[in-house]
Amino acid sequence: MQKYIGNKDFSNAIHFLIKSKNYYSLFYGSGGLEKSIYTADAKFICAEKNPECKKHETSMMATIEYSDYKDLIEDNVFTREDFIFADPPYKFSTRRAGRKYYKFEFSEKDHIEFLNYIAWLPSRIMLTHPECDLYNEYLKDWYREDLHYMTHAGLLTRCT
């Protein structure tokens, strides 16, 4: 597995995957979840704004559209049988190093826009982001599971 900031191939999150008709990933990155041995049978349709992530692409498990997550949402009709995974760039206030990692970072406005975009979707959605007031407020009615795992900077809690 290639090391990549935001890698989502952490086995304690995989158990949330639900057998679904269609799988979508809004932020492909290095494809940690999409290339995981735990999701080998799932076929993902993925959005990724950064074409540099193409080096991580795997065509057997994912169809990657190099576009913004909004394009993927607007170009598809979602149902309750669909599963959407979203691991957006984390808010700066939740990053221990306090530095930029991504070519396309999210501003506060971008986070709010993203949360408003996914709020109306009828699908089952798994969203990961470190705990923060903004996500807690917008997702207060969502089921939440705290995932704890070690990073080079120590124990991190990521909310799902």
mmCIF file of C-alpha atoms in Angstrom:
data_model
loop_
_atom_site.group_PDB
_atom_site.id
_atom_site.type_symbol
_atom_site.label_atom_id
_atom_site.label_comp_id
_atom_site.label_asym_id
_atom_site.label_seq_id
_atom_site.Cartn_x
_atom_site.Cartn_y
_atom_site.Cartn_z
ATOM 1 C CA MET A 1 0.000 0.000 0.000
ATOM 2 C CA GLN A 2 1.374 3.388 -0.984
ATOM 3 C CA LYS A 3 1.612 5.957 1.779
ATOM 4 C CA TYR A 4 -0.612 8.939 1.099
ATOM 5 C CA ILE A 5 -2.037 11.660 3.293
ATOM 6 C CA GLY A 6 -5.635 10.789 4.070
ATOM 7 C CA ASN A 7 -5.250 7.090 3.241
ATOM 8 C CA LYS A 8 -8.514 5.400 4.152
ATOM 9 C CA ASP A 9 -7.431 1.750 4.166
ATOM 10 C CA PHE A 10 -7.843 1.277 7.888
ATOM 11 C CA SER A 11 -9.407 -2.095 8.614
ATOM 12 C CA ASN A 12 -11.515 -0.942 11.561
ATOM 13 C CA ALA A 13 -13.558 1.208 9.142
ATOM 14 C CA ILE A 14 -14.107 -1.461 6.517
ATOM 15 C CA HIS A 15 -16.821 -3.208 8.532
ATOM 16 C CA PHE A 16 -19.092 -0.243 7.757
ATOM 17 C CA LEU A 17 -19.247 -1.236 4.108
ATOM 18 C CA ILE A 18 -22.691 -2.425 3.230
ATOM 19 C CA LYS A 19 -23.591 -4.673 0.347
ATOM 20 C CA SER A 20 -24.872 -2.163 -2.155
ATOM 21 C CA LYS A 21 -25.936 -1.912 -5.753
ATOM 22 C CA ASN A 22 -23.433 0.843 -6.516
ATOM 23 C CA TYR A 23 -20.404 2.195 -4.663
ATOM 24 C CA TYR A 24 -19.214 5.775 -5.015
ATOM 25 C CA SER A 25 -16.161 7.517 -3.620
ATOM 26 C CA LEU A 26 -16.177 11.314 -3.615
ATOM 27 C CA PHE A 27 -12.442 11.802 -2.951
ATOM 28 C CA TYR A 28 -10.360 8.978 -4.485
ATOM 29 C CA GLY A 29 -6.887 10.157 -3.398
ATOM 30 C CA SER A 30 -4.667 7.072 -3.424
ATOM 31 C CA GLY A 31 -7.646 4.728 -3.451
ATOM 32 C CA GLY A 32 -6.982 3.189 -0.042
ATOM 33 C CA LEU A 33 -10.526 1.951 0.452
ATOM 34 C CA GLU A 34 -11.148 1.247 -3.212
ATOM 35 C CA LYS A 35 -8.016 -0.933 -3.525
ATOM 36 C CA SER A 36 -8.321 -2.638 -0.156
ATOM 37 C CA ILE A 37 -8.439 -6.426 0.062
ATOM 38 C CA TYR A 38 -11.627 -5.915 2.072
ATOM 39 C CA THR A 39 -13.410 -4.338 -0.900
ATOM 40 C CA ALA A 40 -11.968 -6.516 -3.665
ATOM 41 C CA ASP A 41 -15.412 -7.445 -5.011
ATOM 42 C CA ALA A 42 -16.820 -3.909 -4.995
ATOM 43 C CA LYS A 43 -16.694 -1.712 -8.071
ATOM 44 C CA PHE A 44 -16.402 1.980 -7.276
ATOM 45 C CA ILE A 45 -17.198 5.062 -9.315
ATOM 46 C CA CYS A 46 -14.854 7.706 -7.958
ATOM 47 C CA ALA A 47 -14.331 11.434 -8.194
ATOM 48 C CA GLU A 48 -10.866 12.934 -7.831
ATOM 49 C CA LYS A 49 -10.066 16.521 -8.693
ATOM 50 C CA ASN A 50 -6.292 16.039 -8.657
ATOM 51 C CA PRO A 51 -5.030 14.307 -11.846
ATOM 52 C CA GLU A 52 -1.713 13.623 -10.065
ATOM 53 C CA CYS A 53 -3.563 10.882 -8.162
ATOM 54 C CA LYS A 54 -3.692 8.961 -11.448
ATOM 55 C CA LYS A 55 -0.484 7.197 -10.414
ATOM 56 C CA HIS A 56 -2.548 5.407 -7.759
ATOM 57 C CA GLU A 57 -5.305 4.402 -10.184
ATOM 58 C CA THR A 58 -6.479 0.824 -10.476
ATOM 59 C CA SER A 59 -8.976 0.142 -13.234
ATOM 60 C CA MET A 60 -10.012 -3.278 -11.945
ATOM 61 C CA MET A 61 -11.709 -1.908 -8.836
ATOM 62 C CA ALA A 62 -12.540 1.691 -9.613
ATOM 63 C CA THR A 63 -13.644 3.918 -12.445
ATOM 64 C CA ILE A 64 -12.083 7.269 -11.678
ATOM 65 C CA GLU A 65 -13.440 10.502 -13.041
ATOM 66 C CA TYR A 66 -10.980 13.350 -12.715
ATOM 67 C CA SER A 67 -13.516 15.871 -11.628
ATOM 68 C CA ASP A 68 -14.869 17.478 -8.522
ATOM 69 C CA TYR A 69 -17.118 15.473 -6.184
ATOM 70 C CA LYS A 70 -19.960 17.840 -7.153
ATOM 71 C CA ASP A 71 -19.794 16.628 -10.755
ATOM 72 C CA LEU A 72 -20.124 13.005 -9.683
ATOM 73 C CA ILE A 73 -23.121 13.859 -7.499
ATOM 74 C CA GLU A 74 -24.794 15.938 -10.198
ATOM 75 C CA ASP A 75 -24.187 13.315 -12.920
ATOM 76 C CA ASN A 76 -25.772 10.404 -11.043
ATOM 77 C CA VAL A 77 -29.141 9.516 -9.611
ATOM 78 C CA PHE A 78 -28.658 8.031 -6.159
ATOM 79 C CA THR A 79 -30.948 5.603 -4.360
ATOM 80 C CA ARG A 80 -31.066 3.875 -0.957
ATOM 81 C CA GLU A 81 -29.263 0.925 -2.537
ATOM 82 C CA ASP A 82 -26.154 3.025 -3.191
ATOM 83 C CA PHE A 83 -23.198 3.463 -0.846
ATOM 84 C CA ILE A 84 -21.173 6.685 -0.872
ATOM 85 C CA PHE A 85 -17.804 7.032 0.820
ATOM 86 C CA ALA A 86 -16.439 10.530 1.468
ATOM 87 C CA ASP A 87 -13.075 11.364 3.016
ATOM 88 C CA PRO A 88 -12.728 15.089 2.243
ATOM 89 C CA PRO A 89 -9.636 17.179 2.993
ATOM 90 C CA TYR A 90 -9.650 17.804 6.716
ATOM 91 C CA LYS A 91 -10.216 21.214 8.227
ATOM 92 C CA PHE A 92 -6.937 22.905 9.105
ATOM 93 C CA SER A 93 -8.010 23.201 12.739
ATOM 94 C CA THR A 94 -8.104 19.380 13.028
ATOM 95 C CA ARG A 95 -4.625 18.791 11.588
ATOM 96 C CA ARG A 96 -1.886 18.251 14.118
ATOM 97 C CA ALA A 97 0.850 19.525 11.834
ATOM 98 C CA GLY A 98 -1.257 22.544 10.812
ATOM 99 C CA ARG A 99 0.013 22.489 7.236
ATOM 100 C CA LYS A 100 -1.320 21.989 3.738
ATOM 101 C CA TYR A 101 -1.201 18.466 2.318
ATOM 102 C CA TYR A 102 -3.444 18.514 -0.737
ATOM 103 C CA LYS A 103 -3.252 20.227 -4.102
ATOM 104 C CA PHE A 104 -6.921 21.177 -3.694
ATOM 105 C CA GLU A 105 -7.508 22.135 -0.079
ATOM 106 C CA PHE A 106 -10.916 22.982 1.396
ATOM 107 C CA SER A 107 -11.687 26.375 2.865
ATOM 108 C CA GLU A 108 -14.361 26.765 5.547
ATOM 109 C CA LYS A 109 -16.785 27.694 2.755
ATOM 110 C CA ASP A 110 -15.846 24.518 0.835
ATOM 111 C CA HIS A 111 -16.565 22.358 3.886
ATOM 112 C CA ILE A 112 -19.976 23.969 4.327
ATOM 113 C CA GLU A 113 -20.761 23.550 0.624
ATOM 114 C CA PHE A 114 -19.714 19.876 0.771
ATOM 115 C CA LEU A 115 -21.877 19.200 3.825
ATOM 116 C CA ASN A 116 -24.849 20.851 2.120
ATOM 117 C CA TYR A 117 -24.246 18.781 -1.029
ATOM 118 C CA ILE A 118 -24.345 15.435 0.729
ATOM 119 C CA ALA A 119 -27.130 16.290 3.176
ATOM 120 C CA TRP A 120 -29.920 15.694 0.660
ATOM 121 C CA LEU A 121 -28.618 12.432 -0.830
ATOM 122 C CA PRO A 122 -30.877 9.411 -0.169
ATOM 123 C CA SER A 123 -27.965 6.949 -0.183
ATOM 124 C CA ARG A 124 -26.127 5.349 2.670
ATOM 125 C CA ILE A 125 -23.120 7.567 3.287
ATOM 126 C CA MET A 126 -19.925 6.960 5.214
ATOM 127 C CA LEU A 127 -18.049 10.173 5.839
ATOM 128 C CA THR A 128 -14.758 10.370 7.693
ATOM 129 C CA HIS A 129 -13.356 13.513 9.260
ATOM 130 C CA PRO A 130 -11.670 14.279 12.579
ATOM 131 C CA GLU A 131 -14.059 15.628 15.173
ATOM 132 C CA CYS A 132 -14.813 19.342 14.895
ATOM 133 C CA ASP A 133 -17.690 21.684 15.695
ATOM 134 C CA LEU A 134 -18.694 22.272 12.053
ATOM 135 C CA TYR A 135 -19.121 18.572 11.215
ATOM 136 C CA ASN A 136 -20.736 17.864 14.579
ATOM 137 C CA GLU A 137 -23.283 20.618 13.918
ATOM 138 C CA TYR A 138 -24.109 19.670 10.321
ATOM 139 C CA LEU A 139 -24.221 15.930 10.997
ATOM 140 C CA LYS A 140 -25.839 15.974 14.430
ATOM 141 C CA ASP A 141 -28.626 13.642 13.284
ATOM 142 C CA TRP A 142 -26.273 11.128 11.646
ATOM 143 C CA TYR A 143 -25.087 7.929 13.265
ATOM 144 C CA ARG A 144 -21.520 8.436 14.436
ATOM 145 C CA GLU A 145 -18.771 5.950 15.168
ATOM 146 C CA ASP A 146 -15.435 7.088 16.543
ATOM 147 C CA LEU A 147 -12.445 5.281 15.067
ATOM 148 C CA HIS A 148 -9.182 5.411 16.986
ATOM 149 C CA TYR A 149 -5.886 4.591 15.319
ATOM 150 C CA MET A 150 -2.221 5.387 15.659
ATOM 151 C CA THR A 151 -0.444 7.829 13.388
ATOM 152 C CA HIS A 152 3.147 9.025 13.448
ATOM 153 C CA ALA A 153 1.885 11.943 15.556
ATOM 154 C CA GLY A 154 0.024 9.748 18.061
ATOM 155 C CA LEU A 155 -3.538 8.556 18.588
ATOM 156 C CA LEU A 156 -6.101 10.099 16.253
ATOM 157 C CA THR A 157 -9.875 9.911 16.490
ATOM 158 C CA ARG A 158 -11.647 10.050 13.188
ATOM 159 C CA CYS A 159 -15.436 10.244 13.213
ATOM 160 C CA THR A 160 -17.502 8.210 10.834
#
